PDB file of C-alpha atoms in Angstrom:
ATOM      1  CA  PRO L   1       1.564  -7.355 -18.762  1.00  0.00           C
ATOM      2  CA  SER L   2       1.951  -9.551 -15.696  1.00  0.00           C
ATOM      3  CA  HIS L   3       0.872  -6.930 -13.131  1.00  0.00           C
ATOM      4  CA  PRO L   4      -2.830  -6.944 -12.135  1.00  0.00           C
ATOM      5  CA  LEU L   5      -4.775  -3.768 -11.506  1.00  0.00           C
ATOM      6  CA  ILE L   6      -7.615  -3.167  -9.061  1.00  0.00           C
ATOM      7  CA  VAL L   7     -11.068  -2.473 -10.544  1.00  0.00           C
ATOM      8  CA  HIS L   8     -12.750   0.326  -8.572  1.00  0.00           C
ATOM      9  CA  LEU L   9     -16.569   0.374  -8.355  1.00  0.00           C
ATOM     10  CA  ALA L  10     -19.084   2.864  -7.048  1.00  0.00           C
ATOM     11  CA  ASP L  11     -21.175   0.323  -5.237  1.00  0.00           C
ATOM     12  CA  ALA L  12     -21.052  -3.289  -4.162  1.00  0.00           C
ATOM     13  CA  GLU L  13     -24.175  -3.951  -6.257  1.00  0.00           C
ATOM     14  CA  GLN L  14     -21.954  -3.707  -9.297  1.00  0.00           C
ATOM     15  CA  LEU L  15     -19.934  -6.760  -8.295  1.00  0.00           C
ATOM     16  CA  GLY L  16     -21.974  -9.115 -10.452  1.00  0.00           C
ATOM     17  CA  ASP L  17     -20.973  -7.176 -13.556  1.00  0.00           C
ATOM     18  CA  TRP L  18     -17.245  -7.895 -12.981  1.00  0.00           C
ATOM     19  CA  VAL L  19     -16.885 -11.238 -11.145  1.00  0.00           C
ATOM     20  CA  ALA L  20     -18.052 -14.757 -11.901  1.00  0.00           C
ATOM     21  CA  ASP L  21     -19.513 -15.340  -8.438  1.00  0.00           C
ATOM     22  CA  VAL L  22     -19.534 -13.799  -5.011  1.00  0.00           C
ATOM     23  CA  PRO L  23     -19.083 -16.278  -2.111  1.00  0.00           C
ATOM     24  CA  ALA L  24     -20.962 -15.563   1.075  1.00  0.00           C
ATOM     25  CA  THR L  25     -17.778 -14.667   2.970  1.00  0.00           C
ATOM     26  CA  ALA L  26     -16.852 -12.103   0.306  1.00  0.00           C
ATOM     27  CA  ARG L  27     -20.326 -10.557   0.464  1.00  0.00           C
ATOM     28  CA  LEU L  28     -20.016 -10.365   4.246  1.00  0.00           C
ATOM     29  CA  LEU L  29     -16.712  -8.481   3.974  1.00  0.00           C
ATOM     30  CA  ALA L  30     -18.052  -6.179   1.342  1.00  0.00           C
ATOM     31  CA  GLU L  31     -21.045  -5.322   3.497  1.00  0.00           C
ATOM     32  CA  ARG L  32     -18.839  -4.643   6.481  1.00  0.00           C
ATOM     33  CA  PHE L  33     -15.915  -2.787   4.946  1.00  0.00           C
ATOM     34  CA  TRP L  34     -17.128  -1.135   1.720  1.00  0.00           C
ATOM     35  CA  PRO L  35     -16.765   1.688   0.981  1.00  0.00           C
ATOM     36  CA  GLY L  36     -13.233   1.426   2.416  1.00  0.00           C
ATOM     37  CA  PRO L  37      -9.632   0.249   1.972  1.00  0.00           C
ATOM     38  CA  LEU L  38     -10.367  -3.392   1.336  1.00  0.00           C
ATOM     39  CA  THR L  39      -9.808  -5.168  -2.008  1.00  0.00           C
ATOM     40  CA  LEU L  40     -11.333  -8.541  -2.694  1.00  0.00           C
ATOM     41  CA  VAL L  41      -9.815 -10.995  -5.153  1.00  0.00           C
ATOM     42  CA  LEU L  42     -12.534 -13.048  -6.880  1.00  0.00           C
ATOM     43  CA  ARG L  43     -12.897 -15.088 -10.064  1.00  0.00           C
ATOM     44  CA  ARG L  44     -13.119 -12.703 -12.984  1.00  0.00           C
ATOM     45  CA  GLY L  45     -16.296 -12.232 -15.005  1.00  0.00           C
ATOM     46  CA  ARG L  46     -16.311 -12.593 -18.781  1.00  0.00           C
ATOM     47  CA  ARG L  47     -16.227  -8.865 -19.405  1.00  0.00           C
ATOM     48  CA  VAL L  48     -12.939  -8.367 -17.513  1.00  0.00           C
ATOM     49  CA  PRO L  49     -10.017  -8.442 -20.023  1.00  0.00           C
ATOM     50  CA  LEU L  50      -6.821 -10.279 -19.163  1.00  0.00           C
ATOM     51  CA  GLU L  51      -4.949  -6.995 -19.613  1.00  0.00           C
ATOM     52  CA  THR L  52      -6.646  -5.869 -16.409  1.00  0.00           C
ATOM     53  CA  THR L  53      -5.797  -8.984 -14.425  1.00  0.00           C
ATOM     54  CA  GLY L  54      -2.200  -9.483 -15.500  1.00  0.00           C
ATOM     55  CA  GLY L  55      -3.277 -12.680 -17.328  1.00  0.00           C
ATOM     56  CA  LEU L  56      -4.921 -14.149 -14.238  1.00  0.00           C
ATOM     57  CA  GLU L  57      -8.359 -15.708 -14.005  1.00  0.00           C
ATOM     58  CA  THR L  58      -9.029 -13.650 -10.899  1.00  0.00           C
ATOM     59  CA  VAL L  59      -9.793  -9.941 -10.571  1.00  0.00           C
ATOM     60  CA  ALA L  60      -9.242  -7.537  -7.690  1.00  0.00           C
ATOM     61  CA  VAL L  61     -12.170  -5.257  -6.886  1.00  0.00           C
ATOM     62  CA  ARG L  62     -12.970  -2.610  -4.332  1.00  0.00           C
ATOM     63  CA  VAL L  63     -15.282   0.329  -3.478  1.00  0.00           C
ATOM     64  CA  PRO L  64     -13.223   3.323  -2.267  1.00  0.00           C
ATOM     65  CA  ALA L  65     -14.549   5.511   0.511  1.00  0.00           C
ATOM     66  CA  HIS L  66     -13.540   8.933  -0.676  1.00  0.00           C
ATOM     67  CA  PRO L  67     -16.541  11.043  -1.807  1.00  0.00           C
ATOM     68  CA  VAL L  68     -14.701  12.470  -4.836  1.00  0.00           C
ATOM     69  CA  ALA L  69     -13.697   8.961  -6.022  1.00  0.00           C
ATOM     70  CA  LEU L  70     -17.256   7.704  -5.497  1.00  0.00           C
ATOM     71  CA  ALA L  71     -18.716  10.670  -7.402  1.00  0.00           C
ATOM     72  CA  LEU L  72     -16.331  10.029 -10.302  1.00  0.00           C
ATOM     73  CA  LEU L  73     -17.158   6.310 -10.406  1.00  0.00           C
ATOM     74  CA  ALA L  74     -20.885   7.018 -10.176  1.00  0.00           C
ATOM     75  CA  ALA L  75     -20.745   9.521 -12.986  1.00  0.00           C
ATOM     76  CA  PHE L  76     -18.720   7.100 -15.150  1.00  0.00           C
ATOM     77  CA  GLY L  77     -21.094   4.277 -14.424  1.00  0.00           C
ATOM     78  CA  GLY L  78     -18.582   1.444 -14.822  1.00  0.00           C
ATOM     79  CA  GLY L  79     -15.402   0.071 -13.299  1.00  0.00           C
ATOM     80  CA  ILE L  80     -12.097   1.893 -13.404  1.00  0.00           C
ATOM     81  CA  ALA L  81      -9.018  -0.359 -13.445  1.00  0.00           C
ATOM     82  CA  ALA L  82      -6.144   1.729 -12.157  1.00  0.00           C
ATOM     83  CA  PRO L  83      -2.986   1.635 -10.029  1.00  0.00           C
ATOM     84  CA  SER L  84      -1.845   4.322  -7.620  1.00  0.00           C
ATOM     85  CA  ALA L  85      -0.886   7.570  -9.439  1.00  0.00           C
ATOM     86  CA  ASN L  86       2.875   7.060  -9.417  1.00  0.00           C
ATOM     87  CA  ARG L  87       5.623   5.485 -11.550  1.00  0.00           C
ATOM     88  CA  PHE L  88       5.711   1.739 -11.269  1.00  0.00           C
ATOM     89  CA  GLY L  89       7.458   0.535  -8.077  1.00  0.00           C
ATOM     90  CA  SER L  90       7.983   3.997  -6.594  1.00  0.00           C
ATOM     91  CA  VAL L  91       6.493   5.644  -3.518  1.00  0.00           C
ATOM     92  CA  SER L  92       2.737   5.941  -3.652  1.00  0.00           C
ATOM     93  CA  PRO L  93       1.282   9.477  -3.692  1.00  0.00           C
ATOM     94  CA  THR L  94      -0.916  10.691  -0.798  1.00  0.00           C
ATOM     95  CA  THR L  95      -1.501  14.211  -2.054  1.00  0.00           C
ATOM     96  CA  ALA L  96      -2.326  15.780  -5.411  1.00  0.00           C
ATOM     97  CA  GLY L  97       1.043  17.569  -5.169  1.00  0.00           C
ATOM     98  CA  HIS L  98       2.851  14.192  -5.050  1.00  0.00           C
ATOM     99  CA  VAL L  99       1.047  13.124  -8.218  1.00  0.00           C
ATOM    100  CA  ARG L 100       1.957  16.298 -10.115  1.00  0.00           C
ATOM    101  CA  ALA L 101       5.553  16.220  -8.900  1.00  0.00           C
ATOM    102  CA  GLU L 102       6.061  12.628 -10.092  1.00  0.00           C
ATOM    103  CA  LEU L 103       3.957  12.524 -13.284  1.00  0.00           C
ATOM    104  CA  GLY L 104       4.223  16.134 -14.410  1.00  0.00           C
ATOM    105  CA  ASP L 105       2.754  16.770 -17.845  1.00  0.00           C
ATOM    106  CA  ALA L 106       2.217  13.035 -18.456  1.00  0.00           C
ATOM    107  CA  VAL L 107      -1.296  13.554 -17.185  1.00  0.00           C
ATOM    108  CA  ASP L 108      -3.644  16.397 -18.198  1.00  0.00           C
ATOM    109  CA  VAL L 109      -5.708  16.618 -15.028  1.00  0.00           C
ATOM    110  CA  VAL L 110      -5.171  15.845 -11.369  1.00  0.00           C
ATOM    111  CA  LEU L 111      -8.406  15.610  -9.449  1.00  0.00           C
ATOM    112  CA  ASP L 112      -7.619  16.923  -5.948  1.00  0.00           C
ATOM    113  CA  GLY L 113      -9.711  15.466  -3.173  1.00  0.00           C
ATOM    114  CA  GLY L 114      -7.286  16.490  -0.412  1.00  0.00           C
ATOM    115  CA  PRO L 115      -4.706  14.359   1.384  1.00  0.00           C
ATOM    116  CA  CYS L 116      -5.336  10.616   1.709  1.00  0.00           C
ATOM    117  CA  GLN L 117      -6.876   9.773   5.035  1.00  0.00           C
ATOM    118  CA  VAL L 118      -5.497   6.227   5.355  1.00  0.00           C
ATOM    119  CA  GLY L 119      -2.171   6.599   3.531  1.00  0.00           C
ATOM    120  CA  VAL L 120      -1.164   2.995   2.977  1.00  0.00           C
ATOM    121  CA  GLU L 121      -2.985   1.101   0.284  1.00  0.00           C
ATOM    122  CA  SER L 122      -5.916  -1.242   0.651  1.00  0.00           C
ATOM    123  CA  THR L 123      -5.788  -4.666   2.241  1.00  0.00           C
ATOM    124  CA  ILE L 124      -6.043  -7.336  -0.380  1.00  0.00           C
ATOM    125  CA  VAL L 125      -7.966 -10.556   0.555  1.00  0.00           C
ATOM    126  CA  ASP L 126      -8.180 -13.679  -1.563  1.00  0.00           C
ATOM    127  CA  ALA L 127     -11.863 -14.473  -1.389  1.00  0.00           C
ATOM    128  CA  THR L 128     -11.984 -17.036  -4.250  1.00  0.00           C
ATOM    129  CA  GLY L 129     -12.798 -19.863  -1.889  1.00  0.00           C
ATOM    130  CA  GLU L 130     -14.010 -20.703   1.590  1.00  0.00           C
ATOM    131  CA  THR L 131     -10.486 -20.342   3.072  1.00  0.00           C
ATOM    132  CA  LEU L 132      -9.700 -16.625   2.944  1.00  0.00           C
ATOM    133  CA  SER L 133      -6.202 -15.197   3.133  1.00  0.00           C
ATOM    134  CA  ILE L 134      -4.546 -11.784   3.245  1.00  0.00           C
ATOM    135  CA  LEU L 135      -2.374 -11.273   0.198  1.00  0.00           C
ATOM    136  CA  ARG L 136      -1.319  -7.700   1.103  1.00  0.00           C
ATOM    137  CA  PRO L 137      -1.855  -6.025   4.537  1.00  0.00           C
ATOM    138  CA  GLY L 138      -3.323  -2.570   4.329  1.00  0.00           C
ATOM    139  CA  GLY L 139      -5.849  -0.116   5.607  1.00  0.00           C
ATOM    140  CA  VAL L 140      -8.244  -2.731   7.084  1.00  0.00           C
ATOM    141  CA  THR L 141      -6.414  -4.671   9.739  1.00  0.00           C
ATOM    142  CA  ARG L 142      -6.233  -8.403  10.117  1.00  0.00           C
ATOM    143  CA  GLU L 143      -7.782  -8.123  13.513  1.00  0.00           C
ATOM    144  CA  ASP L 144     -10.827  -6.262  12.142  1.00  0.00           C
ATOM    145  CA  LEU L 145     -11.241  -8.790   9.312  1.00  0.00           C
ATOM    146  CA  GLU L 146     -11.038 -11.730  11.741  1.00  0.00           C
ATOM    147  CA  THR L 147     -13.573 -10.138  14.070  1.00  0.00           C
ATOM    148  CA  ALA L 148     -15.996  -9.694  11.149  1.00  0.00           C
ATOM    149  CA  LEU L 149     -15.547 -13.280   9.988  1.00  0.00           C
ATOM    150  CA  GLY L 150     -15.461 -14.854  13.415  1.00  0.00           C
ATOM    151  CA  ARG L 151     -12.362 -16.925  12.507  1.00  0.00           C
ATOM    152  CA  PRO L 152      -8.679 -16.521  11.843  1.00  0.00           C
ATOM    153  CA  LEU L 153      -7.285 -15.452   8.457  1.00  0.00           C
ATOM    154  CA  ALA L 154      -4.141 -16.906   6.878  1.00  0.00           C
ATOM    155  CA  VAL L 155      -1.316 -14.584   5.785  1.00  0.00           C
ATOM    156  CA  PRO L 156       0.710 -16.731   3.348  1.00  0.00           C
ATOM    157  CA  ALA L 157       4.275 -15.782   2.594  1.00  0.00           C
ATOM    158  CA  THR L 158       3.682 -16.532  -1.071  1.00  0.00           C
ATOM    159  CA  SER L 159       0.571 -16.942  -3.267  1.00  0.00           C
ATOM    160  CA  HIS L 160      -0.135 -18.210  -6.764  1.00  0.00           C
ATOM    161  CA  ILE L 161      -2.285 -15.076  -7.104  1.00  0.00           C
ATOM    162  CA  ARG L 162      -0.284 -12.030  -8.071  1.00  0.00           C
ATOM    163  CA  VAL L 163      -1.429  -8.767  -6.487  1.00  0.00           C
ATOM    164  CA  PRO L 164      -0.315  -5.124  -6.712  1.00  0.00           C
ATOM    165  CA  GLY L 165       2.636  -4.018  -4.575  1.00  0.00           C
ATOM    166  CA  GLN L 166       4.248  -7.371  -4.029  1.00  0.00           C
ATOM    167  CA  HIS L 167       7.308  -7.112  -6.249  1.00  0.00           C
ATOM    168  CA  PRO L 168      10.552  -7.606  -4.309  1.00  0.00           C
ATOM    169  CA  SER L 169      11.174  -3.866  -4.551  1.00  0.00           C
ATOM    170  CA  HIS L 170       8.078  -1.666  -4.309  1.00  0.00           C
ATOM    171  CA  TYR L 171       6.955   1.596  -2.687  1.00  0.00           C
ATOM    172  CA  ALA L 172      10.676   2.574  -2.955  1.00  0.00           C
ATOM    173  CA  PRO L 173      12.023   6.098  -2.714  1.00  0.00           C
ATOM    174  CA  ARG L 174      15.162   7.076  -4.701  1.00  0.00           C
ATOM    175  CA  ALA L 175      17.216   6.679  -1.556  1.00  0.00           C
ATOM    176  CA  ARG L 176      18.134   3.131  -0.554  1.00  0.00           C
ATOM    177  CA  VAL L 177      16.216   1.922   2.512  1.00  0.00           C
ATOM    178  CA  VAL L 178      17.912  -0.127   5.236  1.00  0.00           C
ATOM    179  CA  LEU L 179      15.880  -1.711   8.043  1.00  0.00           C
ATOM    180  CA  VAL L 180      17.312  -2.382  11.508  1.00  0.00           C
ATOM    181  CA  GLU L 181      15.993  -2.974  15.004  1.00  0.00           C
ATOM    182  CA  PRO L 182      14.582   0.097  16.732  1.00  0.00           C
ATOM    183  CA  ASP L 183      17.413   0.338  19.229  1.00  0.00           C
ATOM    184  CA  LYS L 184      20.014   0.230  16.399  1.00  0.00           C
ATOM    185  CA  VAL L 185      18.539   2.988  14.183  1.00  0.00           C
ATOM    186  CA  ILE L 186      20.625   5.826  15.647  1.00  0.00           C
ATOM    187  CA  ALA L 187      23.929   3.949  15.698  1.00  0.00           C
ATOM    188  CA  GLU L 188      23.436   2.631  12.151  1.00  0.00           C
ATOM    189  CA  ALA L 189      22.455   6.076  10.900  1.00  0.00           C
ATOM    190  CA  GLU L 190      25.455   7.752  12.453  1.00  0.00           C
ATOM    191  CA  ARG L 191      27.841   5.051  11.199  1.00  0.00           C
ATOM    192  CA  ALA L 192      26.522   5.467   7.602  1.00  0.00           C
ATOM    193  CA  GLN L 193      26.646   9.244   7.853  1.00  0.00           C
ATOM    194  CA  GLU L 194      30.324   9.120   8.992  1.00  0.00           C
ATOM    195  CA  SER L 195      31.117   6.806   6.048  1.00  0.00           C
ATOM    196  CA  GLY L 196      29.973   9.502   3.533  1.00  0.00           C
ATOM    197  CA  HIS L 197      26.267   8.849   3.054  1.00  0.00           C
ATOM    198  CA  ARG L 198      23.598  11.566   3.210  1.00  0.00           C
ATOM    199  CA  VAL L 199      21.467   9.706   5.736  1.00  0.00           C
ATOM    200  CA  GLY L 200      17.750  10.155   6.386  1.00  0.00           C
ATOM    201  CA  VAL L 201      16.319   8.691   9.587  1.00  0.00           C
ATOM    202  CA  LEU L 202      12.806   7.577  10.387  1.00  0.00           C
ATOM    203  CA  LEU L 203      13.241   7.912  14.162  1.00  0.00           C
ATOM    204  CA  PRO L 204      11.078   5.579  16.284  1.00  0.00           C
ATOM    205  CA  PRO L 205       8.875   7.344  18.871  1.00  0.00           C
ATOM    206  CA  ALA L 206      10.800   5.773  21.801  1.00  0.00           C
ATOM    207  CA  PHE L 207      13.855   7.788  20.725  1.00  0.00           C
ATOM    208  CA  ALA L 208      12.103  10.998  19.763  1.00  0.00           C
ATOM    209  CA  ASP L 209      14.192  13.144  22.144  1.00  0.00           C
ATOM    210  CA  ALA L 210      17.552  11.727  21.015  1.00  0.00           C
ATOM    211  CA  GLU L 211      20.041  13.739  19.021  1.00  0.00           C
ATOM    212  CA  VAL L 212      21.020  12.044  15.823  1.00  0.00           C
ATOM    213  CA  LYS L 213      24.018  13.006  13.647  1.00  0.00           C
ATOM    214  CA  ALA L 214      22.384  12.552  10.205  1.00  0.00           C
ATOM    215  CA  HIS L 215      21.575  14.559   7.110  1.00  0.00           C
ATOM    216  CA  ALA L 216      17.802  14.599   7.915  1.00  0.00           C
ATOM    217  CA  VAL L 217      15.676  13.202  10.691  1.00  0.00           C
ATOM    218  CA  VAL L 218      11.919  12.594  10.710  1.00  0.00           C
ATOM    219  CA  ALA L 219      10.455  11.920  14.168  1.00  0.00           C
ATOM    220  CA  LEU L 220       7.726   9.273  13.733  1.00  0.00           C
ATOM    221  CA  PRO L 221       4.302   9.690  15.454  1.00  0.00           C
ATOM    222  CA  ALA L 222       3.446   7.226  18.176  1.00  0.00           C
ATOM    223  CA  SER L 223      -0.016   6.657  16.606  1.00  0.00           C
ATOM    224  CA  MET L 224      -0.097   3.872  14.012  1.00  0.00           C
ATOM    225  CA  PRO L 225      -2.913   5.463  12.011  1.00  0.00           C
ATOM    226  CA  ALA L 226      -0.881   8.703  11.860  1.00  0.00           C
ATOM    227  CA  TYR L 227       2.227   6.784  10.805  1.00  0.00           C
ATOM    228  CA  ALA L 228       0.326   4.921   8.099  1.00  0.00           C
ATOM    229  CA  ARG L 229      -1.153   8.209   6.821  1.00  0.00           C
ATOM    230  CA  GLU L 230       2.227   9.993   6.601  1.00  0.00           C
ATOM    231  CA  LEU L 231       4.640   7.119   5.729  1.00  0.00           C
ATOM    232  CA  TYR L 232       4.886   7.918   2.018  1.00  0.00           C
ATOM    233  CA  ALA L 233       5.081  11.643   2.661  1.00  0.00           C
ATOM    234  CA  PHE L 234       8.022  10.986   5.022  1.00  0.00           C
ATOM    235  CA  LEU L 235       9.845   8.900   2.436  1.00  0.00           C
ATOM    236  CA  ARG L 236       9.254  11.607  -0.239  1.00  0.00           C
ATOM    237  CA  GLU L 237      10.445  14.274   2.185  1.00  0.00           C
ATOM    238  CA  LEU L 238      13.747  12.448   2.732  1.00  0.00           C
ATOM    239  CA  ASP L 239      14.226  12.143  -1.030  1.00  0.00           C
ATOM    240  CA  GLN L 240      13.567  15.815  -1.507  1.00  0.00           C
ATOM    241  CA  ARG L 241      16.105  16.651   1.216  1.00  0.00           C
ATOM    242  CA  GLY L 242      18.787  14.904  -0.760  1.00  0.00           C
ATOM    243  CA  CYS L 243      19.212  11.730   1.247  1.00  0.00           C
ATOM    244  CA  ASP L 244      20.810   8.745  -0.493  1.00  0.00           C
ATOM    245  CA  LEU L 245      20.197   6.298   2.394  1.00  0.00           C
ATOM    246  CA  ILE L 246      17.228   5.934   4.733  1.00  0.00           C
ATOM    247  CA  ILE L 247      17.521   4.061   8.056  1.00  0.00           C
ATOM    248  CA  ALA L 248      14.250   2.820   9.502  1.00  0.00           C
ATOM    249  CA  SER L 249      12.765   0.146  11.707  1.00  0.00           C
ATOM    250  CA  PRO L 250       9.556  -1.761  10.971  1.00  0.00           C
ATOM    251  CA  PRO L 251       6.863  -1.475  13.643  1.00  0.00           C
ATOM    252  CA  GLY L 252       5.188  -4.438  15.284  1.00  0.00           C
ATOM    253  CA  GLU L 253       2.868  -6.549  13.160  1.00  0.00           C
ATOM    254  CA  GLN L 254      -0.298  -5.711  15.053  1.00  0.00           C
ATOM    255  CA  GLY L 255      -3.033  -3.609  13.474  1.00  0.00           C
ATOM    256  CA  LEU L 256      -1.805  -1.047  10.927  1.00  0.00           C
ATOM    257  CA  GLY L 257       1.722  -1.864  11.930  1.00  0.00           C
ATOM    258  CA  ALA L 258       1.552  -4.918   9.659  1.00  0.00           C
ATOM    259  CA  ALA L 259       0.788  -2.718   6.645  1.00  0.00           C
ATOM    260  CA  ILE L 260       3.563  -0.229   7.504  1.00  0.00           C
ATOM    261  CA  ALA L 261       6.080  -3.031   8.022  1.00  0.00           C
ATOM    262  CA  ASN L 262       5.079  -4.604   4.705  1.00  0.00           C
ATOM    263  CA  ARG L 263       5.642  -1.305   2.832  1.00  0.00           C
ATOM    264  CA  LEU L 264       9.012  -0.708   4.515  1.00  0.00           C
ATOM    265  CA  ARG L 265      10.214  -4.204   3.688  1.00  0.00           C
ATOM    266  CA  ARG L 266       9.221  -3.777   0.044  1.00  0.00           C
ATOM    267  CA  ALA L 267      10.870  -0.355  -0.082  1.00  0.00           C
ATOM    268  CA  ALA L 268      14.053  -1.986   1.223  1.00  0.00           C
ATOM    269  CA  GLY L 269      13.894  -4.840  -1.273  1.00  0.00           C
ATOM    270  CA  PRO L 270      16.447  -5.528  -4.002  1.00  0.00           C
ATOM    271  CA  ARG L 271      16.500  -2.896  -6.699  1.00  0.00           C
ATOM    272  CA  PRO L 272      16.197  -3.960 -10.347  1.00  0.00           C
ATOM    273  CA  ALA L 273      19.415  -3.653 -12.393  1.00  0.00           C
ATOM    274  CA  ALA L 274      19.691  -0.276 -14.204  1.00  0.00           C
TER     275      ALA L 274
END
């Protein structure tokens, strides 16, 4: 009841049906980055129910770039309020196989448009006023947004606006995630393995040639777009290989690294009590 959903639209021209007003800065970002992985938070229109917004007077909207998603939205003719196709708080799916593996017969149809091209979720921007801020880093980088706007964007540590994916523990695999500095990944993994854990390692590119005594090792790509695209698949793979602990290191906060680091920190967050 307190978790907002994103309303997906086929075209920016539909914005007026779902929001109370569209500030000039929000329209500029929509023109520049839609269709694409950018979500704008605006004041909700009267037809948007509070069940969609988690009780907030704001609504999150975006126009996805995938042709199958756009065709579905165009055929439907309205907005579709929906989360990622996974159980709440767990790792987001990036293939139809991930969806079926997690949801099973709970859904009748999985519409397969191929693997996700971006991987991490959309960037969420609070565009309710003249001072814009990033509420969740994602597929559109802070640098690209600032270039389009011609001014810096704030990235507040907290916000009165709740948005998807910002619970203390989110994007989490079954295995517990522990984050350390890049040069400590191997030592921490081997220490945990020796203490009886089945350790999975997300091995930074700088140590790709190193031998690691662990249950499973995934060598990370040097490319940030490739890392963002495969992050959730890597976490799912380590779960499937029976790991109970994952050792990783957040990348730098530049470009897509900010989105990857955000997802890893959430994955490593405190788990709710059973």
